[in-house]
Short mmCIF file of C-alpha atoms in Angstrom, two decimals:
data_model
loop_
_atom_site.label_atom_id
_atom_site.label_comp_id
_atom_site.label_asym_id
_atom_site.label_seq_id
_atom_site.Cartn_x
_atom_site.Cartn_y
_atom_site.Cartn_z
CA MET A 1 86.66 110.19 51.99
CA PRO A 2 90.17 111.25 52.55
CA HIS A 3 92.96 109.06 51.33
CA THR A 4 94.25 107.61 54.19
CA ILE A 5 90.57 106.54 55.47
CA ARG A 6 89.99 105.01 52.13
CA LEU A 7 93.03 102.97 52.73
CA LEU A 8 91.96 101.65 56.17
CA ALA A 9 88.54 100.67 54.89
CA PHE A 10 89.90 98.71 52.02
CA LEU A 11 92.09 96.90 54.51
CA ALA A 12 88.79 96.22 56.34
CA LEU A 13 86.89 94.90 53.39
CA PHE A 14 89.58 91.98 52.95
CA LEU A 15 90.12 91.27 57.19
CA SER A 16 86.16 91.41 57.56
CA GLY A 17 86.09 88.30 55.46
CA CYS A 18 88.44 86.36 57.36
CA GLY A 19 87.28 83.73 59.66
CA ARG A 20 84.52 85.82 60.76
CA ALA A 21 80.81 84.60 60.51
CA LEU A 22 78.38 86.30 58.10
CA ASP A 23 75.52 86.09 60.84
CA ARG A 24 75.25 89.74 62.54
CA ALA A 25 74.23 90.59 65.73
CA ASP A 26 71.98 94.00 66.34
CA LEU A 27 75.00 95.88 67.64
CA VAL A 28 78.52 95.11 67.01
CA PHE A 29 81.20 96.67 69.29
CA LEU A 30 84.88 96.85 69.48
CA ASN A 31 86.10 95.98 72.96
CA GLY A 32 89.82 96.11 73.01
CA ALA A 33 91.87 93.04 73.74
CA GLU A 34 90.63 89.42 74.30
CA PRO A 35 89.05 89.43 78.11
CA GLN A 36 91.16 87.44 80.36
CA THR A 37 88.20 86.39 82.15
CA LEU A 38 84.31 86.62 82.91
CA ASP A 39 84.57 85.92 86.56
CA PRO A 40 83.58 89.13 88.39
CA ALA A 41 85.89 88.08 91.06
CA ALA A 42 88.96 87.61 89.00
CA MET A 43 88.65 90.40 86.85
CA THR A 44 90.62 93.53 87.16
CA GLY A 45 90.26 95.33 83.44
CA GLN A 46 87.65 97.67 82.06
CA LEU A 47 87.03 95.61 79.14
CA GLU A 48 86.28 92.47 80.85
CA ALA A 49 84.14 94.68 83.29
CA ARG A 50 81.83 95.89 80.34
CA ILE A 51 80.90 92.16 79.71
CA ALA A 52 80.52 91.53 83.22
CA TYR A 53 77.54 94.35 83.47
CA ALA A 54 76.03 92.80 80.51
CA LEU A 55 75.84 89.25 82.17
CA PHE A 56 75.41 90.21 85.99
CA GLU A 57 73.82 92.94 88.03
CA GLY A 58 74.76 94.00 91.53
CA LEU A 59 72.65 95.38 94.21
CA THR A 60 72.90 98.78 92.04
CA ALA A 61 73.99 99.30 88.71
CA PHE A 62 75.82 102.34 86.74
CA ASP A 63 73.55 104.11 84.32
CA GLN A 64 74.60 105.65 81.23
CA ASN A 65 75.61 108.81 82.97
CA GLY A 66 78.00 106.80 85.51
CA ASN A 67 75.82 107.22 88.40
CA PRO A 68 74.48 104.35 90.47
CA GLN A 69 70.62 103.49 90.25
CA PRO A 70 68.82 100.69 91.54
CA GLY A 71 69.62 97.40 90.21
CA VAL A 72 68.81 93.89 92.26
CA ALA A 73 67.93 96.29 95.01
CA GLU A 74 64.73 98.11 94.09
CA LYS A 75 65.42 100.49 97.00
CA TRP A 76 67.41 101.10 100.41
CA ASP A 77 67.62 102.53 103.73
CA VAL A 78 70.55 104.13 105.36
CA GLY A 79 70.81 104.25 109.24
CA PRO A 80 71.28 107.67 110.94
CA ASP A 81 75.21 107.20 111.39
CA ALA A 82 75.44 106.42 107.83
CA ARG A 83 77.00 103.10 108.70
CA ILE A 84 74.15 100.38 108.07
CA TYR A 85 72.70 99.89 104.67
CA THR A 86 69.63 97.73 104.29
CA PHE A 87 68.83 96.65 100.69
CA HIS A 88 65.31 95.58 99.42
CA LEU A 89 65.59 93.13 96.78
CA ARG A 90 63.24 92.70 93.86
CA HIS A 91 61.21 89.76 93.86
CA THR A 92 61.52 89.73 89.93
CA ALA A 93 65.06 89.63 90.01
CA ARG A 94 65.92 86.08 88.32
CA TRP A 95 69.13 83.98 87.28
CA SER A 96 68.86 83.14 83.88
CA ASN A 97 67.91 79.54 84.90
CA GLY A 98 64.94 81.05 86.54
CA ASP A 99 66.09 80.87 90.14
CA PRO A 100 65.13 83.97 92.40
CA VAL A 101 67.99 86.24 93.13
CA THR A 102 68.05 86.23 96.76
CA SER A 103 70.03 87.83 99.87
CA ALA A 104 71.60 84.38 100.30
CA ASP A 105 73.33 84.80 96.67
CA PHE A 106 74.96 88.19 97.73
CA ILE A 107 76.57 86.70 100.87
CA ALA A 108 77.87 83.58 99.20
CA SER A 109 79.30 85.49 96.23
CA TRP A 110 80.91 88.22 98.52
CA LYS A 111 82.14 85.64 100.80
CA ARG A 112 83.53 83.65 97.65
CA ALA A 113 85.50 86.97 96.55
CA LEU A 114 86.87 87.18 99.82
CA LEU A 115 88.05 83.79 100.37
CA PRO A 116 91.82 83.95 99.67
CA ALA A 117 91.59 80.38 97.54
CA THR A 118 89.50 82.46 95.12
CA GLY A 119 92.43 84.76 94.30
CA CYS A 120 90.35 88.19 93.87
CA GLU A 121 92.96 90.89 93.32
CA TYR A 122 90.03 93.57 94.31
CA THR A 123 89.24 92.46 97.82
CA SER A 124 90.13 96.08 98.88
CA GLN A 125 86.63 96.98 97.15
CA PHE A 126 85.16 95.38 100.39
CA ALA A 127 87.13 97.21 102.84
CA PRO A 128 84.47 99.56 104.12
CA ILE A 129 82.37 96.19 105.21
CA HIS A 130 82.87 95.41 108.91
CA ASN A 131 85.36 92.80 109.07
CA ALA A 132 85.70 91.86 105.38
CA THR A 133 89.29 92.71 105.29
CA ALA A 134 90.09 90.75 108.27
CA PHE A 135 88.28 87.88 107.08
CA ASN A 136 90.18 88.16 103.89
CA GLU A 137 93.50 88.13 106.01
CA GLY A 138 92.40 85.19 108.11
CA LYS A 139 92.29 87.34 111.16
CA VAL A 140 88.46 86.57 111.24
CA THR A 141 87.50 82.87 110.38
CA ASP A 142 83.75 82.89 111.00
CA PHE A 143 81.87 84.91 107.74
CA GLY A 144 79.37 85.28 110.11
CA GLU A 145 81.47 88.11 111.54
CA VAL A 146 81.40 89.90 108.56
CA GLY A 147 79.06 92.95 108.29
CA VAL A 148 76.63 91.12 105.91
CA ARG A 149 73.53 89.25 106.74
CA ALA A 150 70.28 88.39 105.59
CA LEU A 151 67.23 89.80 107.45
CA ASP A 152 65.06 87.61 104.86
CA GLU A 153 65.06 86.29 101.59
CA TYR A 154 64.90 89.56 99.87
CA THR A 155 66.31 91.61 102.47
CA LEU A 156 70.45 92.46 102.94
CA GLN A 157 71.80 94.45 105.60
CA VAL A 158 75.33 95.64 105.20
CA THR A 159 77.37 97.25 108.09
CA LEU A 160 80.43 99.27 107.53
CA ASP A 161 83.09 100.37 109.63
CA ASN A 162 82.93 104.31 108.72
CA PRO A 163 80.40 106.30 106.53
CA THR A 164 81.81 105.90 103.17
CA PRO A 165 80.01 108.52 100.59
CA TYR A 166 80.51 106.18 97.51
CA PHE A 167 79.46 102.71 98.98
CA VAL A 168 76.19 102.53 96.70
CA SER A 169 78.40 103.02 93.62
CA LEU A 170 80.63 100.27 95.19
CA CYS A 171 77.64 97.98 95.05
CA ALA A 172 77.24 98.56 91.19
CA PHE A 173 81.17 97.61 90.79
CA SER A 174 82.34 94.29 89.25
CA THR A 175 83.98 92.78 92.27
CA LEU A 176 80.61 92.98 93.97
CA LEU A 177 78.25 91.47 91.55
CA PRO A 178 76.62 88.23 92.46
CA VAL A 179 77.19 84.71 90.77
CA HIS A 180 75.30 81.89 90.94
CA THR A 181 77.39 79.97 93.20
CA PRO A 182 75.71 76.73 93.17
CA SER A 183 76.60 76.57 89.33
CA VAL A 184 80.10 77.91 90.04
CA ALA A 185 80.57 75.26 92.70
CA LYS A 186 79.47 72.21 90.74
CA TYR A 187 82.00 73.19 87.96
CA ASP A 188 84.67 73.78 89.98
CA LYS A 189 84.06 70.55 91.31
CA LEU A 190 84.54 69.06 87.94
CA GLY A 191 87.67 70.95 87.31
CA GLU A 192 85.88 72.85 84.67
CA SER A 193 85.01 76.64 83.95
CA TRP A 194 81.95 77.70 84.83
CA THR A 195 82.04 81.11 82.46
CA LYS A 196 81.59 79.09 79.29
CA PRO A 197 78.61 79.53 77.15
CA GLY A 198 75.98 76.99 78.38
CA ARG A 199 77.36 76.94 81.87
CA LEU A 200 77.47 80.43 82.57
CA ILE A 201 74.30 81.73 84.54
CA GLY A 202 73.73 85.34 85.16
CA ASN A 203 71.39 87.59 86.28
CA GLY A 204 71.92 90.69 84.03
CA ALA A 205 70.33 91.72 81.01
CA PHE A 206 72.18 89.64 78.58
CA THR A 207 72.95 85.80 78.66
CA LEU A 208 76.15 84.50 77.24
CA GLN A 209 75.57 82.43 73.98
CA GLU A 210 78.95 82.14 72.43
CA TRP A 211 82.63 82.87 73.31
CA ARG A 212 84.91 82.22 70.19
CA LEU A 213 88.54 83.16 71.51
CA PHE A 214 89.92 85.94 69.52
CA ASP A 215 86.85 86.26 67.54
CA ARG A 216 83.51 87.25 69.26
CA ILE A 217 81.54 87.19 72.51
CA ARG A 218 78.16 87.01 71.45
CA LEU A 219 75.61 88.14 74.18
CA LEU A 220 71.53 87.53 73.57
CA LYS A 221 68.86 89.71 75.46
CA SER A 222 68.08 87.63 78.73
CA ALA A 223 64.22 86.43 78.83
CA THR A 224 64.44 86.37 82.65
CA TYR A 225 65.95 90.00 83.42
CA TRP A 226 63.52 92.13 85.55
CA ASN A 227 63.56 94.99 83.24
CA ALA A 228 63.88 93.01 79.77
CA ALA A 229 61.35 95.20 78.18
CA HIS A 230 63.58 98.26 78.54
CA VAL A 231 66.54 96.59 76.99
CA GLY A 232 67.33 97.92 73.73
CA MET A 233 69.31 95.20 71.94
CA GLN A 234 68.41 91.64 71.37
CA SER A 235 71.95 90.69 70.49
CA ILE A 236 75.51 92.24 70.76
CA ASP A 237 78.80 91.16 69.58
CA ALA A 238 81.83 92.16 71.32
CA LEU A 239 84.89 92.03 69.09
CA PRO A 240 88.26 91.61 70.46
CA THR A 241 91.31 93.33 68.90
CA ALA A 242 94.00 95.07 70.24
CA SER A 243 95.20 96.54 67.03
CA ARG A 244 94.37 100.18 66.21
CA ASN A 245 94.19 99.98 62.58
CA THR A 246 92.45 96.62 62.39
CA ALA A 247 89.69 98.21 64.75
CA PHE A 248 89.38 101.22 62.86
CA ASN A 249 88.97 99.16 59.84
CA PHE A 250 86.17 97.30 61.32
CA TYR A 251 84.36 100.19 62.21
CA ALA A 252 85.00 102.08 58.92
CA THR A 253 83.32 99.49 56.77
CA GLY A 254 80.31 98.55 59.06
CA VAL A 255 81.78 95.71 60.39
CA ALA A 256 81.09 97.20 63.81
CA ASP A 257 78.97 100.12 64.93
CA LEU A 258 80.71 101.32 67.78
CA MET A 259 84.56 101.72 69.10
CA MET A 260 84.29 101.72 72.78
CA ASP A 261 87.89 101.39 74.03
CA LYS A 262 89.83 104.63 74.30
CA ASN A 263 93.09 102.87 73.35
CA LEU A 264 91.66 101.48 69.81
CA VAL A 265 92.08 105.09 68.15
CA PRO A 266 94.90 105.29 65.31
CA THR A 267 96.53 108.29 66.49
CA ALA A 268 98.41 108.85 63.35
CA PHE A 269 95.13 109.77 62.04
CA ILE A 270 93.65 111.89 64.99
CA ASP A 271 93.94 115.05 63.87
CA GLU A 272 92.10 114.00 60.71
CA LEU A 273 89.57 112.13 62.83
CA LYS A 274 88.67 114.47 65.20
CA ARG A 275 87.00 116.61 62.75
CA ARG A 276 84.61 113.95 61.76
CA PRO A 277 80.65 113.85 63.22
CA ASP A 278 80.88 110.43 64.71
CA TYR A 279 84.06 111.07 66.88
CA HIS A 280 83.07 111.55 70.40
CA ALA A 281 85.15 112.78 73.31
CA ALA A 282 85.34 113.86 76.81
CA PRO A 283 87.57 113.56 79.78
CA PHE A 284 87.22 111.23 82.69
CA ASN A 285 88.56 109.90 85.57
CA GLY A 286 91.48 108.01 84.24
CA THR A 287 95.34 108.02 84.27
CA TYR A 288 97.88 106.70 82.22
CA PHE A 289 101.20 106.39 84.31
CA VAL A 290 104.47 104.52 84.68
CA ARG A 291 104.69 101.65 87.33
CA TYR A 292 108.13 100.97 88.87
CA ASN A 293 108.99 97.37 90.41
CA VAL A 294 110.58 98.87 93.76
CA THR A 295 111.52 95.14 94.72
CA ARG A 296 114.00 95.10 91.96
CA LYS A 297 117.22 96.77 91.26
CA PRO A 298 117.95 99.59 90.36
CA PHE A 299 114.39 100.70 91.02
CA ASP A 300 114.48 99.79 94.63
CA ASP A 301 116.33 102.92 94.80
CA PRO A 302 113.89 105.70 95.39
CA ARG A 303 116.43 108.21 94.27
CA VAL A 304 116.50 106.39 90.74
CA ARG A 305 112.70 106.42 90.29
CA LEU A 306 112.56 109.89 91.27
CA ALA A 307 115.25 110.62 88.39
CA PHE A 308 113.37 108.79 85.69
CA SER A 309 110.11 110.69 86.82
CA LEU A 310 112.01 114.16 86.64
CA VAL A 311 113.25 113.61 83.07
CA THR A 312 109.55 112.38 81.84
CA ASP A 313 108.29 115.40 79.53
CA LYS A 314 104.72 114.72 79.73
CA LYS A 315 103.92 117.83 77.68
CA LEU A 316 105.67 116.70 74.94
CA ILE A 317 103.83 112.98 75.20
CA THR A 318 100.66 114.61 74.84
CA GLU A 319 101.26 117.13 72.20
CA LYS A 320 103.37 114.37 69.90
CA ILE A 321 101.95 111.19 70.51
CA THR A 322 98.11 111.15 72.13
CA ARG A 323 96.99 114.36 70.61
CA ALA A 324 93.54 113.99 71.68
CA GLY A 325 93.65 116.77 74.21
CA GLU A 326 95.07 114.95 76.98
CA GLN A 327 96.31 117.01 79.86
CA PRO A 328 99.73 116.36 81.46
CA ALA A 329 99.30 114.34 84.73
CA PRO A 330 101.39 116.07 87.98
CA SER A 331 99.00 113.60 90.16
CA LEU A 332 97.48 110.29 89.84
CA THR A 333 94.20 111.43 90.68
CA PRO A 334 92.51 113.26 87.98
CA PRO A 335 90.89 116.87 88.86
CA THR A 336 87.67 116.26 87.79
CA THR A 337 87.35 113.82 90.77
CA ALA A 338 84.49 114.79 92.93
CA ASN A 339 85.34 116.87 96.37
CA TYR A 340 88.84 116.65 95.78
CA THR A 341 91.93 118.47 94.61
CA PRO A 342 95.01 116.83 93.89
CA PRO A 343 98.42 117.90 95.00
CA THR A 344 100.91 119.20 92.41
CA GLY A 345 103.49 116.67 91.89
CA LEU A 346 106.86 116.77 90.18
CA ASP A 347 107.92 119.17 87.78
CA TYR A 348 110.20 118.48 84.57
CA ASN A 349 113.63 118.86 86.05
CA PRO A 350 116.54 116.80 84.25
CA GLU A 351 119.50 118.83 86.22
CA ARG A 352 117.92 117.45 89.57
CA ALA A 353 117.52 114.06 87.89
CA ARG A 354 121.16 113.77 86.91
CA SER A 355 122.19 114.73 90.52
CA LEU A 356 119.91 112.29 92.17
CA LEU A 357 121.12 109.25 89.70
CA ALA A 358 124.54 110.37 90.49
CA GLU A 359 123.85 110.00 94.27
CA ALA A 360 122.74 106.56 93.45
CA GLY A 361 125.84 105.76 92.06
CA PHE A 362 125.44 105.89 88.41
CA PRO A 363 127.00 109.43 87.27
CA GLY A 364 126.04 110.44 83.83
CA GLY A 365 124.47 106.89 83.80
CA LYS A 366 127.53 104.86 84.17
CA GLY A 367 127.19 101.32 85.62
CA PHE A 368 123.61 101.75 85.23
CA PRO A 369 122.27 98.08 84.33
CA ILE A 370 120.18 97.79 81.09
CA VAL A 371 116.30 97.53 82.35
CA TYR A 372 113.49 96.77 80.41
CA TYR A 373 110.28 98.87 80.12
CA LEU A 374 107.27 96.52 79.66
CA THR A 375 104.14 97.82 77.67
CA THR A 376 101.44 96.38 75.68
CA GLY A 377 99.89 96.90 71.90
CA ASP A 378 101.29 96.81 68.59
CA THR A 379 104.26 98.55 67.06
CA GLY A 380 103.02 102.24 65.86
CA GLY A 381 100.52 102.18 68.60
CA VAL A 382 100.27 104.77 71.38
CA ASP A 383 101.88 102.29 74.28
CA ALA A 384 104.73 101.21 71.81
CA ASP A 385 105.28 104.92 70.80
CA ILE A 386 105.17 106.15 74.45
CA GLY A 387 107.81 103.45 75.16
CA VAL A 388 109.88 104.76 72.47
CA GLU A 389 109.66 108.25 73.59
CA LEU A 390 110.62 107.54 77.18
CA GLN A 391 113.32 105.36 75.90
CA GLY A 392 114.73 108.66 74.17
CA MET A 393 114.34 110.67 77.22
CA TYR A 394 116.10 108.46 79.77
CA ARG A 395 119.03 108.00 76.84
CA ARG A 396 119.16 111.74 76.20
CA GLU A 397 119.09 113.16 79.93
CA LEU A 398 120.34 110.40 82.19
CA GLY A 399 122.71 108.57 79.90
CA VAL A 400 121.16 105.23 80.69
CA GLU A 401 119.76 102.42 78.18
CA VAL A 402 116.31 101.26 78.38
CA GLN A 403 114.91 98.20 76.13
CA ILE A 404 111.16 97.99 75.32
CA GLN A 405 109.47 94.61 76.12
CA ARG A 406 105.80 94.03 74.42
CA GLN A 407 103.51 91.39 75.72
CA GLU A 408 99.62 90.62 75.00
CA TRP A 409 97.39 91.98 77.40
CA GLN A 410 96.73 88.68 79.25
CA VAL A 411 100.34 87.96 79.35
CA TYR A 412 101.24 91.72 80.47
CA LEU A 413 98.37 91.35 83.50
CA ASN A 414 100.01 88.22 84.77
CA SER A 415 103.47 89.93 84.57
CA LEU A 416 102.13 92.63 86.34
CA SER A 417 100.65 90.48 89.11
CA ARG A 418 103.72 88.39 89.57
CA LEU A 419 105.74 91.80 89.62
CA ASP A 420 107.80 90.25 86.81
CA PHE A 421 108.90 93.35 85.11
CA ASP A 422 111.35 96.20 85.74
CA PHE A 423 109.04 99.08 85.19
CA CYS A 424 105.96 99.28 82.85
CA ARG A 425 103.00 101.12 81.35
CA SER A 426 100.06 101.23 83.39
CA SER A 427 96.57 102.95 83.57
CA TRP A 428 94.11 103.24 85.81
CA VAL A 429 90.22 104.41 85.49
CA GLY A 430 88.21 105.29 88.53
CA ASP A 431 85.78 102.76 89.69
CA TYR A 432 83.38 105.35 91.32
CA ASN A 433 83.95 108.93 91.41
CA ASP A 434 85.94 109.43 94.41
CA ALA A 435 89.77 109.83 95.11
CA ASN A 436 89.99 106.63 97.18
CA THR A 437 89.66 104.47 93.96
CA PHE A 438 93.02 105.65 92.91
CA LEU A 439 94.84 106.14 96.13
CA ALA A 440 93.78 103.14 98.01
CA CYS A 441 95.40 100.76 95.25
CA PHE A 442 98.80 101.50 96.63
CA ILE A 443 98.37 100.28 100.42
CA THR A 444 100.49 97.62 101.52
CA ASN A 445 99.88 94.53 99.83
CA ASP A 446 96.51 95.83 97.77
CA GLY A 447 96.06 93.47 94.83
CA ASN A 448 96.22 96.56 92.53
CA ASN A 449 99.26 97.91 93.92
CA ARG A 450 101.57 95.94 91.67
CA THR A 451 104.89 97.98 92.67
CA GLY A 452 106.08 96.05 95.92
CA TRP A 453 105.79 99.79 97.41
CA SER A 454 104.68 99.93 100.95
CA ASN A 455 104.93 102.92 103.14
CA PRO A 456 103.22 102.70 106.64
CA GLU A 457 102.63 106.57 106.65
CA PHE A 458 100.73 106.21 103.40
CA ASP A 459 98.51 103.15 104.69
CA ARG A 460 97.66 105.37 107.89
CA LEU A 461 96.59 108.33 106.04
CA ILE A 462 94.48 106.14 103.63
CA ALA A 463 92.80 104.40 106.74
CA ASP A 464 92.63 108.16 108.20
CA ALA A 465 90.68 109.24 105.22
CA GLY A 466 88.08 106.41 105.53
CA ARG A 467 87.21 107.02 109.20
CA GLU A 468 86.99 110.99 108.30
CA ALA A 469 83.46 112.01 107.98
CA ASP A 470 84.14 115.67 106.97
CA ILE A 471 84.56 116.24 103.12
CA SER A 472 87.30 118.83 103.40
CA LYS A 473 89.05 117.10 106.02
CA ARG A 474 88.83 113.78 104.40
CA ALA A 475 90.25 115.56 100.91
CA ALA A 476 93.09 117.44 102.83
CA ILE A 477 94.28 113.90 104.44
CA PHE A 478 94.04 112.38 100.82
CA ALA A 479 96.11 115.21 99.34
CA GLU A 480 99.01 114.33 102.04
CA ALA A 481 98.72 110.50 100.93
CA GLU A 482 98.91 111.67 97.25
CA HIS A 483 102.09 113.88 98.01
CA LEU A 484 103.62 110.73 99.61
CA LEU A 485 103.05 108.63 96.74
CA VAL A 486 103.82 110.83 93.44
CA SER A 487 106.34 113.07 95.06
CA GLU A 488 108.35 111.11 97.92
CA GLY A 489 108.13 107.38 97.83
CA VAL A 490 107.46 107.57 93.57
CA PRO A 491 106.50 104.14 92.87
CA ILE A 492 104.57 105.42 90.17
CA CYS A 493 105.07 108.30 87.55
CA PRO A 494 101.82 109.71 86.32
CA LEU A 495 101.90 111.02 82.65
CA TYR A 496 98.61 112.10 81.74
CA TYR A 497 94.59 112.43 82.30
CA TYR A 498 92.53 110.15 79.83
CA VAL A 499 90.02 111.61 77.29
CA GLY A 500 87.53 109.27 76.62
CA ILE A 501 86.74 108.45 72.71
CA GLN A 502 84.14 106.50 71.10
CA PHE A 503 83.33 106.32 67.55
CA TYR A 504 79.63 105.87 66.61
CA ASP A 505 76.75 107.72 64.82
CA GLY A 506 75.21 109.55 67.16
CA GLU A 507 72.09 110.24 65.23
CA ARG A 508 71.33 106.46 65.10
CA LEU A 509 72.64 105.01 68.13
CA GLY A 510 71.37 106.22 71.81
CA GLY A 511 72.25 105.43 74.99
CA LEU A 512 75.69 106.83 75.03
CA SER A 513 76.79 109.90 77.62
CA ALA A 514 80.10 110.79 78.41
CA ASN A 515 80.53 110.50 82.33
CA ALA A 516 83.40 110.44 84.95
CA ILE A 517 84.09 106.84 85.15
CA ASP A 518 83.88 105.89 81.48
CA GLU A 519 81.07 103.29 81.79
CA HIS A 520 78.64 102.84 79.19
CA PRO A 521 76.40 99.83 79.75
CA LEU A 522 75.23 97.92 76.95
CA LYS A 523 71.75 97.42 78.41
CA ASN A 524 71.34 100.97 78.04
CA LEU A 525 72.10 101.02 74.16
CA TYR A 526 69.39 101.34 71.62
CA TRP A 527 68.90 102.12 67.77
CA SER A 528 66.99 105.25 67.41
CA SER A 529 66.69 104.59 63.63
CA ARG A 530 67.75 101.78 61.23
CA ARG A 531 71.56 101.49 61.75
CA ARG A 532 73.64 101.81 58.32
#
């Protein structure tokens, strides 16, 4: 074992004995930061969704290849105009308290997510459904006018405004997961959380036995799950840690069996780690980018945003910092996205950047206010290192000073939601394999926009793409919209496309496959032989 890895392993032996219970689940995996919530209607992050997909199941569900498969719905019919979907629910689907999962559960759950009082930031996922957005915005007050209705207890009909090729994938996504609304209402009335162990009623492959903050989430195989016979693990622990070194320490000494999150790899040792047989990496539809708050000076001026973007050396970042084979990103949407070729975005052009900054009133950076770059993670991690590198680029090429501000994951997410930042690190992983999942985030007032940017032409193009049935014409409309986003409006600056990285023993742990959306459902995991 190389010296650096031995050192990490030694530290882990010490850390693993500090405050962690001795009982061990069948599978222990490292999930990244502490989850912000377990409420599907409230979550926006991938690490929260991993747990949600274990506790709840939608009409469809992602398989280990990231493709939608029958979930609560055992089959579905699509009308001749590709706008009406009729889902036939399993009579064997049950909530963890034994109640049947019915059409009414989906209607009540989707209504709850769309009610403004719920505060769901992902209501755009319902946009293809007739009148869903109008109901969320208060333009339609009767939910009966939304295109969702129960034909009977086990038959759900959904009417879309336009053909939506990714709708079956949307039905597997976290925001559209059903919740047990009677228990939610019970605890809401009491002013208590319904997502705690002993209260949370789910319909997924696992139940929530324990949630010890900053220690672990313990999941137990559900006896009421319709496909329980094919769930490979009896118990799973999800360990939260945002520290790369701590995460690898736990993995290296067997405290954990699987490092799931791409952000947990200690990049200082990446060249060495890539040679290990338990290192698994593949590109997927995810992009790391900078997000500007266009409601704050000086980033309310597009010339300033453009100047900052033009001095961002993306190749240097991937070669010097990330070093796992990531490709510099000229666009937001990755080139691996199905049926779409993204436009070529901005080139590295410091001379033009300096000219734009001068036009904005800051020649040579003179008079430019100190701004703060918001990031996450520990010192020495990828996020922090990228922040330092960007700081140097802006100082060197533009003559401006940038301070780095670090926040814990949950605080950072709250800052983004409140637009309480100057500019910040961001990332987006496709919820389904289609350009819409990246571009629709930036329509005016979308919950995931988080820049304050609004462009009527961009909004119109995204709406036009949603109405276009021809795949090639639809792609062309998206490309026009993306050009506005990354080259003209510039509320963001794409940096690189993600490479998904996991550490696990592939000869013993099965059910994991590289896929375009980087989803690895826990219910599919199994031990092919005794773990170490």
